Amino acid sequence: MRVILIGCGIAGAALSLTLQRAGISHLVLEQASELSEVGAGLQQSPNSIRVLEYLGLKDELARIGVPPAAHLFKDYKTGEVYLKTPLMPKVEEFFGAPYYHVHRADLLDIMVKAMDPQNIRLNTKVVDVKENAQGVEVHLSDGTVEKGDVLIGSDGLHSMVREKFFTPEKPRPSGCVAWRGLVPVEVARNLGFEQNSYVWMGPHRSAVLYYVCGGDLFNWVGIGPYNENAKESWSQTGSRDAALKEYEGWNEQIRELIAGTESLFMTNMIDREPLDRWVTDRVALMGDAAHAMMPYHAQGAGQSIEDAWVLGRSLEMAEGDIPAALKKYEKLRLDRANRVLLQSRAAENLFHMSDPEEVSRRNARFARHQQEDQDGFPVGQRWLYSYDAEKAVMGTDDEWRKLSW
């Protein structure tokens, strides 16, 4: 079997490591001239961390990751905590794997360093992809053709593979813009931010904050209404004054954090509609190509990593029947990832409520969760975090399926 992957972001790198572990021949085609990652922080929960540990990255994760003590959901103006749920070390004790905050570039770096460089070809532009009864073909801009038995579209939100083999459609504009920045640890500590995951909720806006890079930097992302100046780019710079204006009336702790940020960035946020199929006989989608989602549940990268393990292991166990392996992968992954996609989209209203009565009902619901949830973990977290990709492949993952979200 020879597998061809298009795209070496976090999804492609995770699948390459899974295939490498299984001894499956594969080639990752990446159009960038070097493997680097833009963006900022990622929250990695036990469902994805356990896969990364299966891939041998446990020690490296502990080096780059920051273990937060709790999730804190706070009022945008007063700073009152409406809901507090435990993270480390309790989350590791309860779910069997840790929870880390990491910088996206750090995570990709440790994954790429574990990959065999012979499996990666950089600076390679794909111009066409084809499937036939014998296998797949990938046509490159230099006129060469790579042939294989399986084609994996790990090529992100604007996936060529998705457009060619599945439903052609444009990404969905969310109507939101993300403002983001990184500040030195001293700035965050002087403002009183402890080693937690913070979600500040306000009318039409929210802000998420946490430490990254082993605790050396503090990452913040503010999500607000669409700004016509924002492009779909993780490298577009933004104005500090404009960000402060967006967060006028917010708690001074947030405003001082923004004021203390040297370089700000802004990104027009989009996602994808869920698909009802991800595979053909020899082609499969994974990661953002399959289920690009909003960040409110911090699961975009995590769902991609889950995909990688289930897809790689399904191919490893295929016994030559590639269509059956891809169908197994789709059956195990599509419903779960689509549910996370839709829940992440719905959470925008939860974080951005402006009607006082709605806000009051939400906060009362948070208070009930605080009193009633088993071991402090809401049912949505238990549904997400208890998933074990290896147990899913082996058909022994009944526990998370007993939950609803």
Short mmCIF file of C-alpha atoms in Angstrom, two decimals:
data_model
loop_
_atom_site.label_atom_id
_atom_site.label_comp_id
_atom_site.label_asym_id
_atom_site.label_seq_id
_atom_site.Cartn_x
_atom_site.Cartn_y
_atom_site.Cartn_z
CA MET A 1 0.00 0.00 0.00
CA ARG A 2 1.18 3.50 -0.82
CA VAL A 3 -0.67 6.46 0.67
CA ILE A 4 -0.40 10.00 -0.69
CA LEU A 5 -1.29 12.89 1.59
CA ILE A 6 -1.84 16.44 0.39
CA GLY A 7 -1.01 18.96 3.13
CA CYS A 8 1.27 18.80 6.14
CA GLY A 9 -0.41 20.86 8.81
CA ILE A 10 -1.28 19.27 12.13
CA ALA A 11 -3.71 16.81 10.50
CA GLY A 12 -1.26 15.64 7.85
CA ALA A 13 1.65 15.43 10.28
CA ALA A 14 -0.41 13.35 12.73
CA LEU A 15 -1.44 10.93 9.99
CA SER A 16 2.13 10.68 8.70
CA LEU A 17 3.31 9.72 12.19
CA THR A 18 0.51 7.16 12.50
CA LEU A 19 1.40 5.59 9.14
CA GLN A 20 5.11 5.74 9.98
CA ARG A 21 4.43 3.87 13.21
CA ALA A 22 2.58 1.19 11.21
CA GLY A 23 5.33 0.91 8.56
CA ILE A 24 2.99 2.02 5.77
CA SER A 25 4.64 3.62 2.74
CA HIS A 26 3.43 7.18 2.26
CA LEU A 27 4.31 10.55 0.80
CA VAL A 28 3.20 13.94 2.14
CA LEU A 29 3.02 16.67 -0.49
CA GLU A 30 3.22 20.20 0.94
CA GLN A 31 3.18 23.39 -1.10
CA ALA A 32 5.07 25.47 1.49
CA SER A 33 8.83 25.74 1.15
CA GLU A 34 9.31 25.03 4.84
CA LEU A 35 7.21 23.40 7.55
CA SER A 36 6.19 26.16 9.90
CA GLU A 37 2.88 27.10 11.46
CA VAL A 38 1.25 30.47 11.93
CA GLY A 39 -1.53 31.21 14.35
CA ALA A 40 -1.28 31.17 18.09
CA GLY A 41 -2.50 29.03 20.96
CA LEU A 42 -4.21 25.65 21.00
CA GLN A 43 -6.02 23.92 23.84
CA GLN A 44 -5.35 20.19 23.67
CA SER A 45 -7.68 18.03 25.75
CA PRO A 46 -7.26 14.36 26.75
CA ASN A 47 -8.97 13.00 23.62
CA SER A 48 -6.19 14.39 21.39
CA ILE A 49 -3.33 14.25 23.90
CA ARG A 50 -3.70 10.47 24.29
CA VAL A 51 -3.23 10.08 20.51
CA LEU A 52 -0.10 12.24 20.62
CA GLU A 53 1.16 10.07 23.45
CA TYR A 54 0.46 6.94 21.36
CA LEU A 55 2.69 8.59 18.77
CA GLY A 56 5.58 8.86 21.24
CA LEU A 57 5.37 12.59 21.95
CA LYS A 58 4.61 12.45 25.67
CA ASP A 59 7.90 13.96 26.89
CA GLU A 60 7.93 16.66 24.23
CA LEU A 61 4.34 17.63 25.06
CA ALA A 62 5.24 18.03 28.71
CA ARG A 63 8.10 20.32 27.65
CA ILE A 64 6.10 22.67 25.41
CA GLY A 65 2.72 22.42 27.14
CA VAL A 66 1.20 24.40 29.98
CA PRO A 67 -1.14 22.44 32.30
CA PRO A 68 -3.97 24.80 33.33
CA ALA A 69 -5.66 24.35 36.70
CA ALA A 70 -9.22 25.20 35.64
CA HIS A 71 -11.63 26.58 33.05
CA LEU A 72 -13.08 29.88 34.27
CA PHE A 73 -16.14 31.38 32.54
CA LYS A 74 -16.35 35.06 33.51
CA ASP A 75 -18.49 38.16 33.08
CA TYR A 76 -17.01 40.65 30.61
CA LYS A 77 -17.51 43.65 32.87
CA THR A 78 -17.34 42.55 36.50
CA GLY A 79 -15.00 39.58 36.12
CA GLU A 80 -17.41 37.45 38.16
CA VAL A 81 -16.84 33.70 37.65
CA TYR A 82 -20.06 32.05 36.47
CA LEU A 83 -18.65 28.55 36.08
CA LYS A 84 -15.42 26.88 37.12
CA THR A 85 -14.53 23.41 35.90
CA PRO A 86 -11.37 21.54 36.90
CA LEU A 87 -8.49 20.82 34.57
CA MET A 88 -5.06 19.68 35.74
CA PRO A 89 -4.31 17.48 37.56
CA LYS A 90 -7.89 16.32 38.06
CA VAL A 91 -8.64 15.99 34.35
CA GLU A 92 -5.72 13.58 33.93
CA GLU A 93 -6.84 11.52 36.92
CA PHE A 94 -10.42 11.35 35.61
CA PHE A 95 -9.78 10.83 31.87
CA GLY A 96 -6.36 9.19 31.87
CA ALA A 97 -4.54 11.84 29.84
CA PRO A 98 -3.49 15.43 30.55
CA TYR A 99 -4.77 18.78 29.27
CA TYR A 100 -2.23 21.20 27.81
CA HIS A 101 -2.14 24.67 26.33
CA VAL A 102 0.42 24.81 23.51
CA HIS A 103 1.48 27.18 20.79
CA ARG A 104 0.44 25.85 17.40
CA ALA A 105 3.97 26.27 16.00
CA ASP A 106 5.47 24.34 18.93
CA LEU A 107 3.06 21.43 18.42
CA LEU A 108 3.73 21.19 14.69
CA ASP A 109 7.47 21.43 15.35
CA ILE A 110 7.62 18.41 17.66
CA MET A 111 5.48 16.41 15.23
CA VAL A 112 7.61 17.27 12.20
CA LYS A 113 10.82 16.44 14.04
CA ALA A 114 9.43 12.95 14.72
CA MET A 115 8.58 12.41 11.03
CA ASP A 116 10.94 10.66 8.63
CA PRO A 117 12.01 13.45 6.22
CA GLN A 118 11.93 10.96 3.35
CA ASN A 119 8.14 10.93 3.67
CA ILE A 120 7.77 14.70 3.04
CA ARG A 121 8.16 16.68 -0.17
CA LEU A 122 8.07 20.46 0.25
CA ASN A 123 7.53 23.25 -2.25
CA THR A 124 5.20 20.99 -4.22
CA LYS A 125 2.07 22.37 -5.87
CA VAL A 126 -0.74 19.96 -6.71
CA VAL A 127 -2.74 20.92 -9.80
CA ASP A 128 -5.06 17.92 -10.18
CA VAL A 129 -6.09 14.70 -8.44
CA LYS A 130 -7.64 11.60 -10.01
CA GLU A 131 -9.06 8.27 -8.88
CA ASN A 132 -9.46 5.07 -10.90
CA ALA A 133 -9.96 1.38 -10.25
CA GLN A 134 -6.23 0.80 -9.88
CA GLY A 135 -5.49 3.67 -7.49
CA VAL A 136 -4.99 7.43 -7.42
CA GLU A 137 -2.93 9.99 -9.30
CA VAL A 138 -1.68 13.35 -8.10
CA HIS A 139 -0.56 15.72 -10.84
CA LEU A 140 2.04 18.32 -9.88
CA SER A 141 2.84 21.71 -11.36
CA ASP A 142 6.24 20.52 -12.60
CA GLY A 143 4.50 17.99 -14.84
CA THR A 144 5.23 14.90 -12.74
CA VAL A 145 2.58 12.47 -11.52
CA GLU A 146 2.62 10.66 -8.20
CA LYS A 147 0.69 7.40 -8.09
CA GLY A 148 -0.59 5.55 -5.05
CA ASP A 149 -3.29 3.33 -3.66
CA VAL A 150 -4.94 5.89 -1.37
CA LEU A 151 -5.29 9.68 -1.50
CA ILE A 152 -5.83 11.67 1.72
CA GLY A 153 -7.03 15.26 1.61
CA SER A 154 -5.37 16.83 4.63
CA ASP A 155 -5.23 20.07 2.67
CA GLY A 156 -7.19 22.33 4.99
CA LEU A 157 -10.26 24.52 4.79
CA HIS A 158 -9.85 25.26 1.06
CA SER A 159 -9.24 21.61 0.20
CA MET A 160 -8.77 20.75 -3.48
CA VAL A 161 -9.60 17.13 -2.67
CA ARG A 162 -12.92 18.13 -1.09
CA GLU A 163 -13.84 20.26 -4.10
CA LYS A 164 -12.91 17.52 -6.60
CA PHE A 165 -14.51 14.46 -5.02
CA PHE A 166 -17.17 15.75 -2.65
CA THR A 167 -19.61 18.68 -2.44
CA PRO A 168 -18.19 21.82 -4.09
CA GLU A 169 -19.18 24.82 -1.98
CA LYS A 170 -17.72 27.97 -0.55
CA PRO A 171 -16.77 28.17 3.15
CA ARG A 172 -19.40 29.69 5.44
CA PRO A 173 -18.71 33.23 6.70
CA SER A 174 -19.30 33.26 10.46
CA GLY A 175 -19.88 36.99 10.78
CA CYS A 176 -17.07 37.14 13.33
CA VAL A 177 -13.50 38.36 13.49
CA ALA A 178 -10.78 37.06 15.80
CA TRP A 179 -8.40 39.57 17.37
CA ARG A 180 -5.36 37.92 18.90
CA GLY A 181 -2.03 38.57 20.47
CA LEU A 182 0.77 37.19 22.62
CA VAL A 183 2.22 39.03 25.61
CA PRO A 184 5.22 38.23 27.83
CA VAL A 185 4.48 36.22 30.93
CA GLU A 186 5.39 39.20 33.17
CA VAL A 187 2.61 41.33 31.67
CA ALA A 188 -0.02 38.65 32.28
CA ARG A 189 1.16 37.91 35.82
CA ASN A 190 1.20 41.60 36.72
CA LEU A 191 -2.43 41.78 35.59
CA GLY A 192 -3.32 38.88 37.89
CA PHE A 193 -3.82 36.08 35.37
CA GLU A 194 -3.13 32.69 36.93
CA GLN A 195 -2.40 29.44 35.08
CA ASN A 196 -5.98 28.82 33.98
CA SER A 197 -8.07 28.79 30.83
CA TYR A 198 -10.24 31.92 30.81
CA VAL A 199 -13.40 32.57 28.81
CA TRP A 200 -14.77 36.11 29.23
CA MET A 201 -18.33 36.43 27.88
CA GLY A 202 -19.99 39.67 26.82
CA PRO A 203 -22.59 41.11 24.44
CA HIS A 204 -21.65 40.09 20.89
CA ARG A 205 -18.07 39.38 21.98
CA SER A 206 -15.89 36.99 23.95
CA ALA A 207 -12.25 36.63 24.88
CA VAL A 208 -10.25 33.45 25.56
CA LEU A 209 -6.91 33.61 27.37
CA TYR A 210 -4.22 31.17 28.52
CA TYR A 211 -0.46 30.61 28.83
CA VAL A 212 1.54 28.88 26.05
CA CYS A 213 5.17 28.09 25.12
CA GLY A 214 5.91 26.31 28.38
CA GLY A 215 4.49 29.29 30.29
CA ASP A 216 6.73 31.94 28.67
CA LEU A 217 3.92 33.71 26.77
CA PHE A 218 0.27 34.54 27.38
CA ASN A 219 -2.12 34.02 24.46
CA TRP A 220 -5.38 35.90 24.03
CA VAL A 221 -8.07 35.72 21.34
CA GLY A 222 -10.99 38.11 21.23
CA ILE A 223 -13.91 37.21 18.95
CA GLY A 224 -16.32 39.93 17.89
CA PRO A 225 -18.52 41.14 15.02
CA TYR A 226 -17.32 41.04 11.42
CA ASN A 227 -14.93 43.80 10.40
CA GLU A 228 -14.71 44.57 6.69
CA ASN A 229 -10.97 45.13 7.06
CA ALA A 230 -10.37 41.56 8.23
CA LYS A 231 -9.08 39.00 5.75
CA GLU A 232 -8.98 35.23 6.08
CA SER A 233 -5.33 35.32 7.09
CA TRP A 234 -3.53 34.36 10.28
CA SER A 235 -0.76 36.86 9.53
CA GLN A 236 -2.82 40.02 8.97
CA THR A 237 -1.87 42.66 11.52
CA GLY A 238 -4.46 44.66 13.42
CA SER A 239 -4.58 47.97 15.23
CA ARG A 240 -4.30 48.03 19.02
CA ASP A 241 -6.50 51.14 19.12
CA ALA A 242 -9.14 49.39 17.02
CA ALA A 243 -9.07 46.36 19.32
CA LEU A 244 -9.42 48.58 22.39
CA LYS A 245 -12.40 50.27 20.78
CA GLU A 246 -13.98 46.85 20.14
CA TYR A 247 -13.59 46.04 23.84
CA GLU A 248 -14.71 49.40 25.17
CA GLY A 249 -16.63 48.97 28.42
CA TRP A 250 -14.94 45.67 29.23
CA ASN A 251 -13.13 44.91 32.46
CA GLU A 252 -9.86 46.82 32.80
CA GLN A 253 -7.97 43.54 33.16
CA ILE A 254 -8.85 42.74 29.53
CA ARG A 255 -8.28 46.26 28.26
CA GLU A 256 -4.87 46.48 29.91
CA LEU A 257 -3.95 43.12 28.39
CA ILE A 258 -4.79 44.45 24.92
CA ALA A 259 -2.94 47.69 25.63
CA GLY A 260 0.12 45.66 26.67
CA THR A 261 0.21 43.69 23.42
CA GLU A 262 2.94 44.83 21.07
CA SER A 263 1.73 43.07 17.89
CA LEU A 264 -1.94 42.33 17.21
CA PHE A 265 -3.46 40.21 14.47
CA MET A 266 -6.97 39.93 13.08
CA THR A 267 -8.63 37.12 11.12
CA ASN A 268 -11.98 36.80 9.39
CA MET A 269 -13.44 33.58 10.79
CA ILE A 270 -15.08 30.99 8.55
CA ASP A 271 -16.02 27.33 8.83
CA ARG A 272 -17.57 24.63 6.65
CA GLU A 273 -20.97 23.00 6.44
CA PRO A 274 -20.89 19.37 7.62
CA LEU A 275 -20.63 16.73 4.90
CA ASP A 276 -22.62 13.48 4.78
CA ARG A 277 -19.65 11.55 3.37
CA TRP A 278 -15.86 11.86 3.55
CA VAL A 279 -14.66 8.90 1.47
CA THR A 280 -14.78 7.23 -1.91
CA ASP A 281 -13.19 3.85 -2.61
CA ARG A 282 -9.66 5.30 -2.51
CA VAL A 283 -9.97 8.92 -1.34
CA ALA A 284 -10.61 10.29 2.14
CA LEU A 285 -10.84 13.70 3.78
CA MET A 286 -9.56 14.51 7.25
CA GLY A 287 -9.02 17.52 9.50
CA ASP A 288 -10.21 20.92 8.32
CA ALA A 289 -10.76 19.53 4.82
CA ALA A 290 -13.52 17.38 6.32
CA HIS A 291 -14.83 19.49 9.21
CA ALA A 292 -13.40 23.00 9.56
CA MET A 293 -15.04 24.40 12.69
CA MET A 294 -15.32 27.45 14.90
CA PRO A 295 -12.97 27.58 17.91
CA TYR A 296 -15.44 27.90 20.78
CA HIS A 297 -14.91 24.35 22.02
CA ALA A 298 -11.17 24.35 21.16
CA GLN A 299 -11.48 21.13 19.16
CA GLY A 300 -10.33 21.90 15.61
CA ALA A 301 -6.84 20.46 15.99
CA GLY A 302 -8.05 17.82 18.43
CA GLN A 303 -10.59 16.38 16.01
CA SER A 304 -7.93 16.34 13.28
CA ILE A 305 -5.61 14.34 15.53
CA GLU A 306 -8.41 11.89 16.35
CA ASP A 307 -9.02 11.50 12.59
CA ALA A 308 -5.36 10.73 11.99
CA TRP A 309 -5.18 7.85 14.43
CA VAL A 310 -8.47 6.25 13.38
CA LEU A 311 -7.65 6.59 9.67
CA GLY A 312 -4.08 5.37 10.02
CA ARG A 313 -5.05 2.39 12.17
CA SER A 314 -7.95 1.50 9.87
CA LEU A 315 -5.52 1.36 6.92
CA GLU A 316 -3.07 -0.65 9.02
CA MET A 317 -5.78 -3.22 9.77
CA ALA A 318 -7.19 -3.19 6.22
CA GLU A 319 -5.73 -6.53 5.06
CA GLY A 320 -5.65 -5.11 1.53
CA ASP A 321 -9.29 -3.96 1.45
CA ILE A 322 -8.79 -0.20 1.12
CA PRO A 323 -12.46 0.72 0.43
CA ALA A 324 -13.52 -1.15 3.58
CA ALA A 325 -10.83 0.60 5.64
CA LEU A 326 -11.95 4.03 4.46
CA LYS A 327 -15.60 3.19 5.13
CA LYS A 328 -14.66 2.08 8.63
CA TYR A 329 -12.86 5.36 9.22
CA GLU A 330 -15.85 7.36 7.98
CA LYS A 331 -18.28 5.37 10.12
CA LEU A 332 -16.18 5.90 13.23
CA ARG A 333 -15.41 9.59 12.72
CA LEU A 334 -18.00 11.46 10.64
CA ASP A 335 -20.86 11.71 13.14
CA ARG A 336 -18.61 12.65 16.05
CA ALA A 337 -16.69 15.36 14.19
CA ASN A 338 -19.85 16.79 12.65
CA ARG A 339 -21.44 17.01 16.08
CA VAL A 340 -18.44 18.91 17.41
CA LEU A 341 -18.59 21.22 14.37
CA LEU A 342 -22.25 22.07 15.00
CA GLN A 343 -21.83 22.40 18.77
CA SER A 344 -18.88 24.73 18.23
CA ARG A 345 -21.00 26.87 15.93
CA ALA A 346 -23.88 26.95 18.43
CA ALA A 347 -21.57 27.98 21.27
CA GLU A 348 -21.16 31.41 19.70
CA ASN A 349 -24.57 32.38 21.06
CA LEU A 350 -23.68 31.00 24.48
CA PHE A 351 -20.57 33.19 24.70
CA HIS A 352 -22.01 36.30 22.99
CA MET A 353 -25.47 36.68 24.54
CA SER A 354 -26.74 40.25 24.86
CA ASP A 355 -30.35 39.88 26.00
CA PRO A 356 -30.43 40.26 29.83
CA GLU A 357 -33.03 37.53 30.28
CA GLU A 358 -31.06 35.07 28.16
CA VAL A 359 -27.88 35.93 30.05
CA SER A 360 -29.66 35.35 33.35
CA ARG A 361 -30.92 31.93 32.24
CA ARG A 362 -27.46 30.97 30.98
CA ASN A 363 -25.81 31.97 34.24
CA ALA A 364 -28.43 30.08 36.25
CA ARG A 365 -27.71 27.00 34.13
CA PHE A 366 -24.00 27.43 34.81
CA ALA A 367 -24.76 27.59 38.53
CA ARG A 368 -26.71 24.32 38.34
CA HIS A 369 -23.83 22.68 36.49
CA GLN A 370 -21.48 23.86 39.20
CA GLN A 371 -23.58 22.11 41.84
CA GLU A 372 -24.69 18.98 39.97
CA ASP A 373 -22.00 17.88 37.50
CA GLN A 374 -20.20 14.66 38.29
CA ASP A 375 -16.70 15.45 39.56
CA GLY A 376 -17.08 18.99 38.21
CA PHE A 377 -17.04 18.02 34.51
CA PRO A 378 -20.07 19.06 32.42
CA VAL A 379 -21.53 16.36 30.20
CA GLY A 380 -20.13 18.02 27.06
CA GLN A 381 -16.60 17.84 28.44
CA ARG A 382 -17.06 14.22 29.47
CA TRP A 383 -18.37 13.37 25.97
CA LEU A 384 -15.36 15.07 24.36
CA TYR A 385 -12.56 14.09 26.70
CA SER A 386 -13.39 10.43 27.34
CA TYR A 387 -13.04 9.48 23.66
CA ASP A 388 -10.13 7.11 23.01
CA ALA A 389 -9.29 6.82 19.30
CA GLU A 390 -7.60 3.44 19.75
CA LYS A 391 -10.62 2.01 21.53
CA ALA A 392 -12.80 3.41 18.76
CA VAL A 393 -10.81 1.49 16.14
CA MET A 394 -10.95 -1.69 18.22
CA GLY A 395 -14.69 -1.33 18.90
CA THR A 396 -14.32 -1.04 22.68
CA ASP A 397 -15.21 2.65 23.12
CA ASP A 398 -18.65 2.29 24.70
CA GLU A 399 -18.19 4.72 27.60
CA TRP A 400 -18.28 8.03 25.71
CA ARG A 401 -21.15 6.76 23.55
CA LYS A 402 -23.31 6.40 26.67
CA LEU A 403 -23.16 10.18 27.08
CA SER A 404 -25.15 12.75 25.13
CA TRP A 405 -24.14 16.25 24.08
#
